[in-house]
Coordinates of C-alpha atoms in Angstrom, one line a residue:
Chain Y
X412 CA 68.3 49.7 109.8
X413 CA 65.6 50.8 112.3
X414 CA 64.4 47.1 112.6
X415 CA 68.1 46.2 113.9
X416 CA 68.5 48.9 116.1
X417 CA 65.2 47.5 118.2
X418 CA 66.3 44.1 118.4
X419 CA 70.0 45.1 119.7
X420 CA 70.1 44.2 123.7
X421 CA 70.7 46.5 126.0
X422 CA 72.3 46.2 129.6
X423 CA 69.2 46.5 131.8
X424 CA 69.4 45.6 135.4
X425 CA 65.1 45.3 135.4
X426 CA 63.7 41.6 136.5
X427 CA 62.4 41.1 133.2
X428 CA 66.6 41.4 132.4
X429 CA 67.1 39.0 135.3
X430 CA 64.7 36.4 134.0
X431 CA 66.4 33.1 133.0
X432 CA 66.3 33.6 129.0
X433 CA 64.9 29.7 128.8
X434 CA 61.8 31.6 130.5
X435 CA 61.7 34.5 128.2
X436 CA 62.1 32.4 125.3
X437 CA 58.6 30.3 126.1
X438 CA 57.3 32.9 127.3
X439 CA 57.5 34.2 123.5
X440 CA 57.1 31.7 121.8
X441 CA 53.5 31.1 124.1
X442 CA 52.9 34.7 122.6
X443 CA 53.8 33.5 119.3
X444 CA 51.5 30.6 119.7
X445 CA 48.3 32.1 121.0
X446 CA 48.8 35.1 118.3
X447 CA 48.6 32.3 115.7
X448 CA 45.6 30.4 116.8
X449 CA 43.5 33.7 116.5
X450 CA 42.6 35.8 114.1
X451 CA 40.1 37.9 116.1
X452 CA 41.4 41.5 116.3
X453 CA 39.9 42.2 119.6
X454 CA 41.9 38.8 121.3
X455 CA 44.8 39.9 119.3
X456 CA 44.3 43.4 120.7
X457 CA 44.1 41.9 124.1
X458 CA 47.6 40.2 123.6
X459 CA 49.4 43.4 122.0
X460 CA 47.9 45.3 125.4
X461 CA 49.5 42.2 127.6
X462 CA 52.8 43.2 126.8
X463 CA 53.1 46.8 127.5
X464 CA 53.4 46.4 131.3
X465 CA 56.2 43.8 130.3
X466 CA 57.7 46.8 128.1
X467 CA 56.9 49.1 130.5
X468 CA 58.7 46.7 133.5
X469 CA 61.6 46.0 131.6
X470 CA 62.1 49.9 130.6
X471 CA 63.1 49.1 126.8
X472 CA 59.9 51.3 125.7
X473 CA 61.9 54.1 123.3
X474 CA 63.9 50.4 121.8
X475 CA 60.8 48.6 121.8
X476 CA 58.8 51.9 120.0
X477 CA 61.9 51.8 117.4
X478 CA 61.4 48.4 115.9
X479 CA 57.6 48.5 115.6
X480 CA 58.3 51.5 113.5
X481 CA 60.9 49.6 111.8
X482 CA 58.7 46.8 111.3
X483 CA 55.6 49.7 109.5
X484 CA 56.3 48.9 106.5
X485 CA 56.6 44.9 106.5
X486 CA 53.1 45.5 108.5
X487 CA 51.6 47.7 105.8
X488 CA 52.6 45.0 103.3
X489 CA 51.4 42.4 104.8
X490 CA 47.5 44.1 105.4
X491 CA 47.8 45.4 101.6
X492 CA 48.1 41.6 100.1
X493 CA 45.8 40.1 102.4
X494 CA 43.2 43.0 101.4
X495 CA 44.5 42.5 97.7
X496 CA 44.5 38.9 97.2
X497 CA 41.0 38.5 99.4
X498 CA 40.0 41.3 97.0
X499 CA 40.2 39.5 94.0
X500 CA 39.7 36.7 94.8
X501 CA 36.3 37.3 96.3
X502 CA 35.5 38.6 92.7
X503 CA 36.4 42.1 93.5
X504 CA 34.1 42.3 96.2
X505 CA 35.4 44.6 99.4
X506 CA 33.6 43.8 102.1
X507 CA 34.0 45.0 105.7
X508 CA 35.1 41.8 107.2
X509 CA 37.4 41.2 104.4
X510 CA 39.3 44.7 105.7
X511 CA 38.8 43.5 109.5
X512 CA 41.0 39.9 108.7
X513 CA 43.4 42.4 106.9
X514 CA 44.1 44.3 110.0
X515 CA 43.8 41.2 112.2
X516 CA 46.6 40.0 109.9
X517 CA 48.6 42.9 109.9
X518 CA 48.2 43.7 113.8
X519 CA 49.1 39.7 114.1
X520 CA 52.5 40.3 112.8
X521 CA 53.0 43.5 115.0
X522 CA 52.0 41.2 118.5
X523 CA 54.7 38.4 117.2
X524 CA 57.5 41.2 116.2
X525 CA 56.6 43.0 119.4
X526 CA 57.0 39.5 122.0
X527 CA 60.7 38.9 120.2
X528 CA 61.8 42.0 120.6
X529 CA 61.5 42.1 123.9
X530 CA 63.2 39.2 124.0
X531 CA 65.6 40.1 122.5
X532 CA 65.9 43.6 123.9
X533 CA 66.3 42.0 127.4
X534 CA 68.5 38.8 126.5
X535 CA 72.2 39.0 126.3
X536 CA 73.4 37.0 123.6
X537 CA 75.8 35.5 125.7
X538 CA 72.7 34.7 128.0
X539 CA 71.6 32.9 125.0
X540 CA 74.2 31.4 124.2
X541 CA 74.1 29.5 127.4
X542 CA 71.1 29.0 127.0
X543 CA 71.5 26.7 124.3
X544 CA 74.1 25.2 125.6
X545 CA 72.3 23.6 128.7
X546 CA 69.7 22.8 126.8
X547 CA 71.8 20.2 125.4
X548 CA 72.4 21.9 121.7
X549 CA 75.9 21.0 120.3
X550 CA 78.3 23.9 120.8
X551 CA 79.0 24.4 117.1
X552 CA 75.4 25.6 116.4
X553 CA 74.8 27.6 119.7
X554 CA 78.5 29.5 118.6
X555 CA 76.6 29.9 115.0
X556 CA 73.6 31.1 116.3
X557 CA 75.1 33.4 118.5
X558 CA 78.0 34.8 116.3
X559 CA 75.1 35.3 113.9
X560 CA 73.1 37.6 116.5
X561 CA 76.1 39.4 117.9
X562 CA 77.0 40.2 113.4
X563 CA 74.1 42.1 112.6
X564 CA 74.3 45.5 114.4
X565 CA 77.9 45.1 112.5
X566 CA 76.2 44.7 109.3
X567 CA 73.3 47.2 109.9
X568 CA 76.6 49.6 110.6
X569 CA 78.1 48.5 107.8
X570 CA 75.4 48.4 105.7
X571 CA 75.3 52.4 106.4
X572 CA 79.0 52.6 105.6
X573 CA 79.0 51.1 102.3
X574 CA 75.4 53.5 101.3
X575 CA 77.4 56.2 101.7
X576 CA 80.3 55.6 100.1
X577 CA 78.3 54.8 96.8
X578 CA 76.5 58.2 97.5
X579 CA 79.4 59.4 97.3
X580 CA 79.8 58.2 94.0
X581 CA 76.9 59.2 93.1
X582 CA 74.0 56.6 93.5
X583 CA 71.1 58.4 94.3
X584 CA 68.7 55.4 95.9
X585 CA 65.4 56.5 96.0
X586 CA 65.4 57.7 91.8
X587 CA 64.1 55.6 89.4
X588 CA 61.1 53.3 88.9
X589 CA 60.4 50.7 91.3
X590 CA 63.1 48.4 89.3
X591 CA 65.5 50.9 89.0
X592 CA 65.0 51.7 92.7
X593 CA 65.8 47.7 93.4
X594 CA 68.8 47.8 90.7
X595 CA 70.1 50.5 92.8
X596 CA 70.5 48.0 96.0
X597 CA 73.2 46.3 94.1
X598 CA 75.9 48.2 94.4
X599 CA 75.4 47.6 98.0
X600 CA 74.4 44.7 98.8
X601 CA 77.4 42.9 96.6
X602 CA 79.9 44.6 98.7
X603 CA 78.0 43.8 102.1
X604 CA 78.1 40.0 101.2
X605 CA 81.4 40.1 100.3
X606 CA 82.2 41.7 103.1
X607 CA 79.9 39.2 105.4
X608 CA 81.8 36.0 103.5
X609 CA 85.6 37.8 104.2
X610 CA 84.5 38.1 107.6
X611 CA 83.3 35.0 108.7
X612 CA 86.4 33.1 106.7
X613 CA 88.7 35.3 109.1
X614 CA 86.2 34.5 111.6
X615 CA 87.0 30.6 111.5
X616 CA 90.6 31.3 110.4
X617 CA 91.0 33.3 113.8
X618 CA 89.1 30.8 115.7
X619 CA 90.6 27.6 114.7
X620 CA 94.3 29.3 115.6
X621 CA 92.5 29.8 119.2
X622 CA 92.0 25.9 119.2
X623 CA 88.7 26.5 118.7
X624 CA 86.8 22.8 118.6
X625 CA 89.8 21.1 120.2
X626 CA 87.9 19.4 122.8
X627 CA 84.6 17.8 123.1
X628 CA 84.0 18.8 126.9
X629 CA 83.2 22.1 127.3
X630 CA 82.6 23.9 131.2
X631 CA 80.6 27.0 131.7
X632 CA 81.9 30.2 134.0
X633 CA 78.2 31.1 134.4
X634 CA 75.5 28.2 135.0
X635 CA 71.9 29.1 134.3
X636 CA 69.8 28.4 137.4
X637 CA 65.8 28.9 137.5
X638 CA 65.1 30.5 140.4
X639 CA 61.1 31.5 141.9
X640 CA 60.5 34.2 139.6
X641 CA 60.9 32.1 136.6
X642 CA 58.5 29.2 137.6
X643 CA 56.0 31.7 138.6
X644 CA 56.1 33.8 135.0
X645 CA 56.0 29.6 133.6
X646 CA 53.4 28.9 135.4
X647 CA 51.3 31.8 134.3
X648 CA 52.4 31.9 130.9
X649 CA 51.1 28.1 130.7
X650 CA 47.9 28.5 132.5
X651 CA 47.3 32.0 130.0
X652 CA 48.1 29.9 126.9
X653 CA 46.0 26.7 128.0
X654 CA 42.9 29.2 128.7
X655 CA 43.5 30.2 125.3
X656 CA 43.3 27.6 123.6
X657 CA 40.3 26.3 125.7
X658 CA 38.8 29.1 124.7
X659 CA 39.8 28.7 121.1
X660 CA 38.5 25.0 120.7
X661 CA 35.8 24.5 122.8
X662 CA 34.0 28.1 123.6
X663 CA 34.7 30.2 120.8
X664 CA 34.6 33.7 120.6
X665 CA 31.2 35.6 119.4
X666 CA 31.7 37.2 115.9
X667 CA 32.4 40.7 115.5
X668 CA 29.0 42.5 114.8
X669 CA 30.3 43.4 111.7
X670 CA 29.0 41.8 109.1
Chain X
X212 CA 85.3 76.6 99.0
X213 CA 84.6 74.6 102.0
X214 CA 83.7 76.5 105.1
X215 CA 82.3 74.6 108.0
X216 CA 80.4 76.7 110.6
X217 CA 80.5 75.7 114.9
X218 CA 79.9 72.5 113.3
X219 CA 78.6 70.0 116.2
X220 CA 78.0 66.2 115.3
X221 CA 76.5 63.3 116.9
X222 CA 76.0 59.6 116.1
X223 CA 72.8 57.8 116.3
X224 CA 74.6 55.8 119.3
X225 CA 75.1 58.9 121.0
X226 CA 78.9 59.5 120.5
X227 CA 79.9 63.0 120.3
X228 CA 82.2 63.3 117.3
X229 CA 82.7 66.6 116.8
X230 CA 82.1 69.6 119.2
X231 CA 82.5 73.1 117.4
X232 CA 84.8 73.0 114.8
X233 CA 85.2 76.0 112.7
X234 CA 87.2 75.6 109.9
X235 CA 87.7 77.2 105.8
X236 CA 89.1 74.8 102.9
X237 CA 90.1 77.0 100.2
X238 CA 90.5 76.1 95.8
X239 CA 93.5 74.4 95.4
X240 CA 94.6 74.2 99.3
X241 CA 96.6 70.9 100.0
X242 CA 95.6 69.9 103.6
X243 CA 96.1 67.4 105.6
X244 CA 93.9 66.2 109.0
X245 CA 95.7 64.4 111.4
X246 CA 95.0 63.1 115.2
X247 CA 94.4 60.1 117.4
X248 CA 92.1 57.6 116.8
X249 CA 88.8 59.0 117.4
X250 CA 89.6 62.8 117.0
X251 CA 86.6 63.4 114.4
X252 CA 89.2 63.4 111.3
X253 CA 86.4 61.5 109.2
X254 CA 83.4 62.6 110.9
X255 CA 84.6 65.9 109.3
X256 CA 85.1 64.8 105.9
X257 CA 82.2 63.6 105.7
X258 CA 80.7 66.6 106.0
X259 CA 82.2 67.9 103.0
X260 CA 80.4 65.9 100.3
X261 CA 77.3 65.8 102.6
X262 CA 77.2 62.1 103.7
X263 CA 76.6 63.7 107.3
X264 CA 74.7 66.8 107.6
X265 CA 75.7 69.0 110.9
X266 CA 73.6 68.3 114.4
X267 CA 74.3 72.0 114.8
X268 CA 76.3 74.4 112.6
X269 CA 76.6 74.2 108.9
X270 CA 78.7 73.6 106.2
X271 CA 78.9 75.5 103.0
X272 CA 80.8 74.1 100.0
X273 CA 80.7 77.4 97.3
X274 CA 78.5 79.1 99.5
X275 CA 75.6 76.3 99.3
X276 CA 74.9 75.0 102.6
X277 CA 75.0 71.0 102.3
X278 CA 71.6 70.2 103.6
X279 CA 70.2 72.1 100.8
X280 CA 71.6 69.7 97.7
X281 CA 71.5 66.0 97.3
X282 CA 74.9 63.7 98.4
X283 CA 75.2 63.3 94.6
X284 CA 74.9 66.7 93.5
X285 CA 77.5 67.3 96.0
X286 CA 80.0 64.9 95.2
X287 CA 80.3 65.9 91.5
X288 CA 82.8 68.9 93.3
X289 CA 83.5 66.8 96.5
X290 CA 84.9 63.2 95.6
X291 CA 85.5 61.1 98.9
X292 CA 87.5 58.2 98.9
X293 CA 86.6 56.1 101.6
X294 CA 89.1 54.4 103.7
X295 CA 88.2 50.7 103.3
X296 CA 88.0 50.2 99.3
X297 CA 85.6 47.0 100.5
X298 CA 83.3 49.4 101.2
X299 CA 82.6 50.1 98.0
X300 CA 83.9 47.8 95.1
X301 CA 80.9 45.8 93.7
X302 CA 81.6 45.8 90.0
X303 CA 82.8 42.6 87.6
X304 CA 85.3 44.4 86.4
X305 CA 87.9 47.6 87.4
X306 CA 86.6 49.2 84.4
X307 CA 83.2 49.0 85.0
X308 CA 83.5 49.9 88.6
X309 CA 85.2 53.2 87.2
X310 CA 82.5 54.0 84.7
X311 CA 79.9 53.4 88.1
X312 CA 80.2 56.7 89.5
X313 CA 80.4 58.5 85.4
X314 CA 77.3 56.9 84.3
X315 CA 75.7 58.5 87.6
X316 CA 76.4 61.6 87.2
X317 CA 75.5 61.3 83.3
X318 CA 78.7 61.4 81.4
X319 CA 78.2 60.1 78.0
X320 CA 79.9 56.4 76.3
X321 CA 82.7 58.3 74.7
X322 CA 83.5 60.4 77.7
X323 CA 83.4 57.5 80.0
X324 CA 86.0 55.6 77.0
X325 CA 88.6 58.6 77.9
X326 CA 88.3 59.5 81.5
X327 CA 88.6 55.6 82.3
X328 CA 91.6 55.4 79.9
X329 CA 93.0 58.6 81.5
X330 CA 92.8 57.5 85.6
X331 CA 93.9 53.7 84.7
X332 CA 97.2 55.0 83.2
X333 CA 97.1 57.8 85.8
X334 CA 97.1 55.3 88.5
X335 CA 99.0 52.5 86.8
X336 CA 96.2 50.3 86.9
X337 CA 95.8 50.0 82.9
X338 CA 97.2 45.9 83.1
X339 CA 94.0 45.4 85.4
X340 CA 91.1 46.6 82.9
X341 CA 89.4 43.9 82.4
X342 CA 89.9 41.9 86.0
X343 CA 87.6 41.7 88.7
X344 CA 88.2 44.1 91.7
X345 CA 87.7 41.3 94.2
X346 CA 91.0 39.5 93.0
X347 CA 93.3 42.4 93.4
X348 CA 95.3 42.9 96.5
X349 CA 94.5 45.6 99.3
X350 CA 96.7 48.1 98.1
X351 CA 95.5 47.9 94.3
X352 CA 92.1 47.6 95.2
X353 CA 92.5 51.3 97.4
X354 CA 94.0 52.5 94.0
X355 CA 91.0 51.1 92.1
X356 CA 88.9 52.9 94.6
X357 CA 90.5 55.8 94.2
X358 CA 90.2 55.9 90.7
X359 CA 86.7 55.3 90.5
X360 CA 86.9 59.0 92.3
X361 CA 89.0 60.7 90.4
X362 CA 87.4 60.0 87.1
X363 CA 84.7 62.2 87.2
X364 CA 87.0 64.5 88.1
X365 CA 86.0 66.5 91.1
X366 CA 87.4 69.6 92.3
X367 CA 88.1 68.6 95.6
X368 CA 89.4 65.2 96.4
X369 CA 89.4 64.2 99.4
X370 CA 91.3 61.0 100.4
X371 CA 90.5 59.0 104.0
X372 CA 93.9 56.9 104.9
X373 CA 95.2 56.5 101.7
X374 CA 98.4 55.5 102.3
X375 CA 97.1 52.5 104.5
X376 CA 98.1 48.7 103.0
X377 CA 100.8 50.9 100.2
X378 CA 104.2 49.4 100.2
X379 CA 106.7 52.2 100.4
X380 CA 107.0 53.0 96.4
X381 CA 103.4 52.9 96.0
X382 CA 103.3 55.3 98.7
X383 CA 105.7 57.4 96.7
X384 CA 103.7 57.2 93.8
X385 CA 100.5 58.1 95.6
X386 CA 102.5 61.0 96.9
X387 CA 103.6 62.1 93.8
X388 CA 100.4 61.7 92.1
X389 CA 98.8 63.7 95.0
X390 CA 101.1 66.8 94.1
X391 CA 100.5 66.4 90.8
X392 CA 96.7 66.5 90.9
X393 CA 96.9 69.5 93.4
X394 CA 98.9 71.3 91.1
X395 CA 96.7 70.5 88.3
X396 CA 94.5 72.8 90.2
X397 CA 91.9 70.3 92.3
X398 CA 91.6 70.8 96.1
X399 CA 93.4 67.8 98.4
X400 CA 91.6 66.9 101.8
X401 CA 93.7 64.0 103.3
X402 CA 93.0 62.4 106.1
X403 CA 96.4 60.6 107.6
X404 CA 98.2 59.0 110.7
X405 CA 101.2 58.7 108.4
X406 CA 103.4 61.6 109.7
X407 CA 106.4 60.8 107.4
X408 CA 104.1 61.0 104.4
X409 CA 102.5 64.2 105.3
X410 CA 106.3 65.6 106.3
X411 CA 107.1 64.5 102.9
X412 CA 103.8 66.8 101.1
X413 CA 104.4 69.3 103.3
X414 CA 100.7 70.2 103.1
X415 CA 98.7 72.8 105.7
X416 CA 98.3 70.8 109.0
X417 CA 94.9 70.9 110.9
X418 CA 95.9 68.7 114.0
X419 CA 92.3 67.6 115.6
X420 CA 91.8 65.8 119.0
X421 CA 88.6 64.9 121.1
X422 CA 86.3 66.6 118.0
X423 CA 88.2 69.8 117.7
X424 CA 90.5 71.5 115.8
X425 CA 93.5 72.1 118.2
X426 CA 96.1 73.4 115.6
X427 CA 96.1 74.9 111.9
X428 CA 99.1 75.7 110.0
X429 CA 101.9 74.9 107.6
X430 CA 103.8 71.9 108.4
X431 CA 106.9 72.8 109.9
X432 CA 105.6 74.9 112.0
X433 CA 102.7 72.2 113.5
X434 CA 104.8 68.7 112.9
X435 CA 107.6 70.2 115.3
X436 CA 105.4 72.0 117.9
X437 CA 105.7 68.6 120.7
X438 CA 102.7 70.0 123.0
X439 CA 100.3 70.1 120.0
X440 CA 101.4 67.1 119.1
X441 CA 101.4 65.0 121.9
X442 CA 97.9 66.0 123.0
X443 CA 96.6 64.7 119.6
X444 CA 99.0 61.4 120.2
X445 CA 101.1 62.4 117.0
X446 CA 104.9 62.2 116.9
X447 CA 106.9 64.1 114.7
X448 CA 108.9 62.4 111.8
X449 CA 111.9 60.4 112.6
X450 CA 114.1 63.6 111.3
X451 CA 112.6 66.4 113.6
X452 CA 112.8 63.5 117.0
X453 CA 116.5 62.9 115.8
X454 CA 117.1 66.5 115.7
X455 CA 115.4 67.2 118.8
X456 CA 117.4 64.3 120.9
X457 CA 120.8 66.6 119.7
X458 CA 119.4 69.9 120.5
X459 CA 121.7 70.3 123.1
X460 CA 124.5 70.2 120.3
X461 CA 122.7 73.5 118.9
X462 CA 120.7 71.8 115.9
X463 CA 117.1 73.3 115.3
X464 CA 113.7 71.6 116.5
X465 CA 111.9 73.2 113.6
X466 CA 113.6 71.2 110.5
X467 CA 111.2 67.9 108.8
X468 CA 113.5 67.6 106.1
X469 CA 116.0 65.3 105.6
X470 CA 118.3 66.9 103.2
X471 CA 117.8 70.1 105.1
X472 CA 118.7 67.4 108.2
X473 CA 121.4 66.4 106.3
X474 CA 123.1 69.6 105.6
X475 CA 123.1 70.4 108.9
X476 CA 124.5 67.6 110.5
X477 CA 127.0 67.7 107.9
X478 CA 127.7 71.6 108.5
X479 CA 128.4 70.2 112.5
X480 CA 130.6 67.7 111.8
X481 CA 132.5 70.1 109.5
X482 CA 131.9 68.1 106.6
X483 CA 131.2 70.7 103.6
X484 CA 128.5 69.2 101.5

């Protein structure tokens, strides 16, 4: 439930928080992008490093720390069937660079789970939500979207709920095999759907009785404007990612004296 | 035995749930917790079968601190019924969700056969066997919950709002069943906002409010004392507040009964009953 925990905003009064979420959102996804056209551990080092003074700046650290951890073991996953498959494949051959793309996979996923949840961390989902909305996205999805953000620290809570009420009848989770030990996630994940399915029936039953839908025009209380700050973190955001990719597709980097 | 030890407990978010509670459940004590919304009443049960473990303090169930033994070990003495029965009903059919908790703690086919037999007659759920849980309404689905407790047959049971979503016979029942498996000899933890029902047990009382224990005792004595009450934002049962508006007439403020209410209202009027 970790993983949740980190993603869950927090009121934060930092400018990071007072960044127009548009901005934070391409400011991401430019993470996102630059983090996929490299596999070079020391760029992708270089990228992780980038971010802390945005961690620091936005004082989510101890949130931010959580859902790395969270994210270990997807991490640990991901390096073990890159080294795996490259292992076998390579007709059992383990060589050093082999390991090196492993970790450069591995710490790629960590640079792309670390720029959303900051995002995340420091944007409200009713931020979002407006968000969507002014960026022309019918209201239907950017409700959807949003109701689907603001549901899963409910899950996560009742996902703890419903573990230990079948502790209490006595499923002990981490006995067994490894089937057995994903056998054992039934008896809790068929409740937590059920439960998800009741929920969002209600959800549209208590909705529709609030007229929900009944016009097409819809006004804002709050209008997203961007102000000076958010051009300036564009603007630098863009001229980062088109170095990149400069770099990418017409210098390249040296190879690693590795192999 | 249940003993719980300057027990202090706080949630991941932070909350504060309980701050210090000292308290001892004895074998075959009936005892109901009652207090406002956010008092620590679950917290505290939850402590029992080990589902929490203490931020400070400890709990002891027969002299066994619960951080020593596994939830499961625990709850073979400790059965908790949850309050939401959504929480927990996953099986195709009641039956099988009954024979769930059995075959995890290692009863055998033929034991399973009679113990499921036994709690669906026990809590009139026998029509029901073979249905889903998911098609049943609120209040059968608590009893099939409840059941799928009471089958392994724990010493202590101990219930979380179980009288929530029960028409007034089921309630009744429940309450009758209640007495009837504390006499039997098991342990009865309840937690309730239901003051009638509790009037009508007449269990021990622990009143709890702000994660404390702010009164103990038999229930007369704490369903009529009004400034325990109203700091844990209970009010007494319709009976005692009727007797208590014609105090001035001479009538007791220590009565929850209604007979007893009866008699003496009847004794006033010079009616001999």
């Amino acid at each position: 439930m970790r993983v949740f925990e980190g993603l869950k905003f927090r009121r934060g009064d930092t400018f990071i928080h007072r960044l127009d979420p548009r901005t934070k959102f391409v400011v991401s996804t430019i993470i996102f992008v630059i983090a996929l056209v490299f596999t070079e551990l020391p760029f992708l080092i270089m990228l992780f490093l980038a971010q802390v003074p945005l961690i620091y700046a936005a004082k989510v650290q101890r949130e931010w720390g959580r859902s790395i951890r969270g994210g270990m073991m997807l991490t640990i996953i991901i390096f073990a069937t890159n080294l795996l498959v490259g292992y076998f494949s390579a007709g059992m051959n383990l060589t050093p660079s082999l390991v090196l793309y492993s970790v450069s996979l591995a710490f790629r996923f960590i640079v792309l789970m670390s720029s959303f949840s900051i995002f995340f961390l420091t944007t409200s989902p009713d931020d979002l939500s407006l968000a969507l909305q002014q960026s022309r996205i019918p209201y239907e999805f950017c409700f959807a979207f949003t109701t689907a953000i603001r549901f899963v620290p409910v899950l996560a809570n009742e996902a703890q709920t419903i573990m230990d009420a079948q502790k209490s009848r006595g499923l002990e989770l981490e006995r067994g095999n490894f089937l057995k030990r994903i056998r054992n996630f039934i008896p809790i994940l068929i409740p937590l759907i059920v439960g998800a399915i009741r929920r969002s029936l209600e959800l549209a039953e208590a909705m529709e009785s609030r007229a929900f839908g009944a016009k097409k025009e819809r006004t804002s209380l709050y209008i997203l404007k961007m102000m000076r700050s958010d051009w300036i973190a564009l603007s630098i955001s863009a001229l980062v990612l088109t170095l990149a990719l400069y770099v990418r597709f017409f210098v390249g980097l040296p190879p690693l004296p590795l192999t | 035995m249940i003993e719980v030890r300057d027990v202090y407990y706080t949630y991941p978010s932070g909350v504060q749930a309980l701050s210090g509670v000292s308290v001892a459940i004895r074998d075959r004590e009936f005892v109901a917790i009652m207090g406002e919304n956010g008092a620590g009443k679950s917290t505290l049960v939850k402590h029992f079968n080990g589902v929490l473990k203490p931020s400070r303090g400890e709990v002891l169930v027969d002299g066994v601190p619960t951080t020593k033994v596994s939830v499961a070990q625990l709850s073979r003495n400790v059965g908790l019924v949850f309050q939401n029965p959504d929480h927990q009903l996953f099986s195709e059919t009641v039956e099988e969700e009954i024979a769930f908790g059995l075959r995890n703690f290692g009863f055998g086919e033929k034991e399973i056969e009679e113990q499921t037999d036994w709690v669906l007659s026990f809590l009139d759920l026998t029509r029901y066997r073979k249905a889903s849980p998911f098609i049943l309404s609120g209040g059968e689905r608590k009893r099939v919950a409840l059941a799928s407790v009471l089958a392994w047959n724990p010493k202590v049971i101990v219930l979380d709002e179980p009288t929530v979503g029960q028409d007034y016979r089921q309630k009744e029942r429940l309450r009758q069943f209640v007495l009837e498996i504390n006499e039997q000899g098991r342990t009865v933890v309840m937690v309730t906002h239901d003051v009638e029902f509790v009037a009508d047990c007449s269990p021990r009382v622990i009143v709890m409010s702000r994660g404390n224990i702010v009164g103990d005792g038999e229930a007369a004595e704490i369903l009529t004392d009004s400034a325990l009450l109203s700091k844990a934002s209970v009010l007494p049962p319709q009976v005692t507040q009727l007797l208590w508006q014609l105090s001035d007439l001479g009538l007791p403020r220590n009565v929850l009964d209604i007979r007893e209410t009866k008699r003496l209202l009847d004794h006033l009027m010079g009616v001999e009953g």
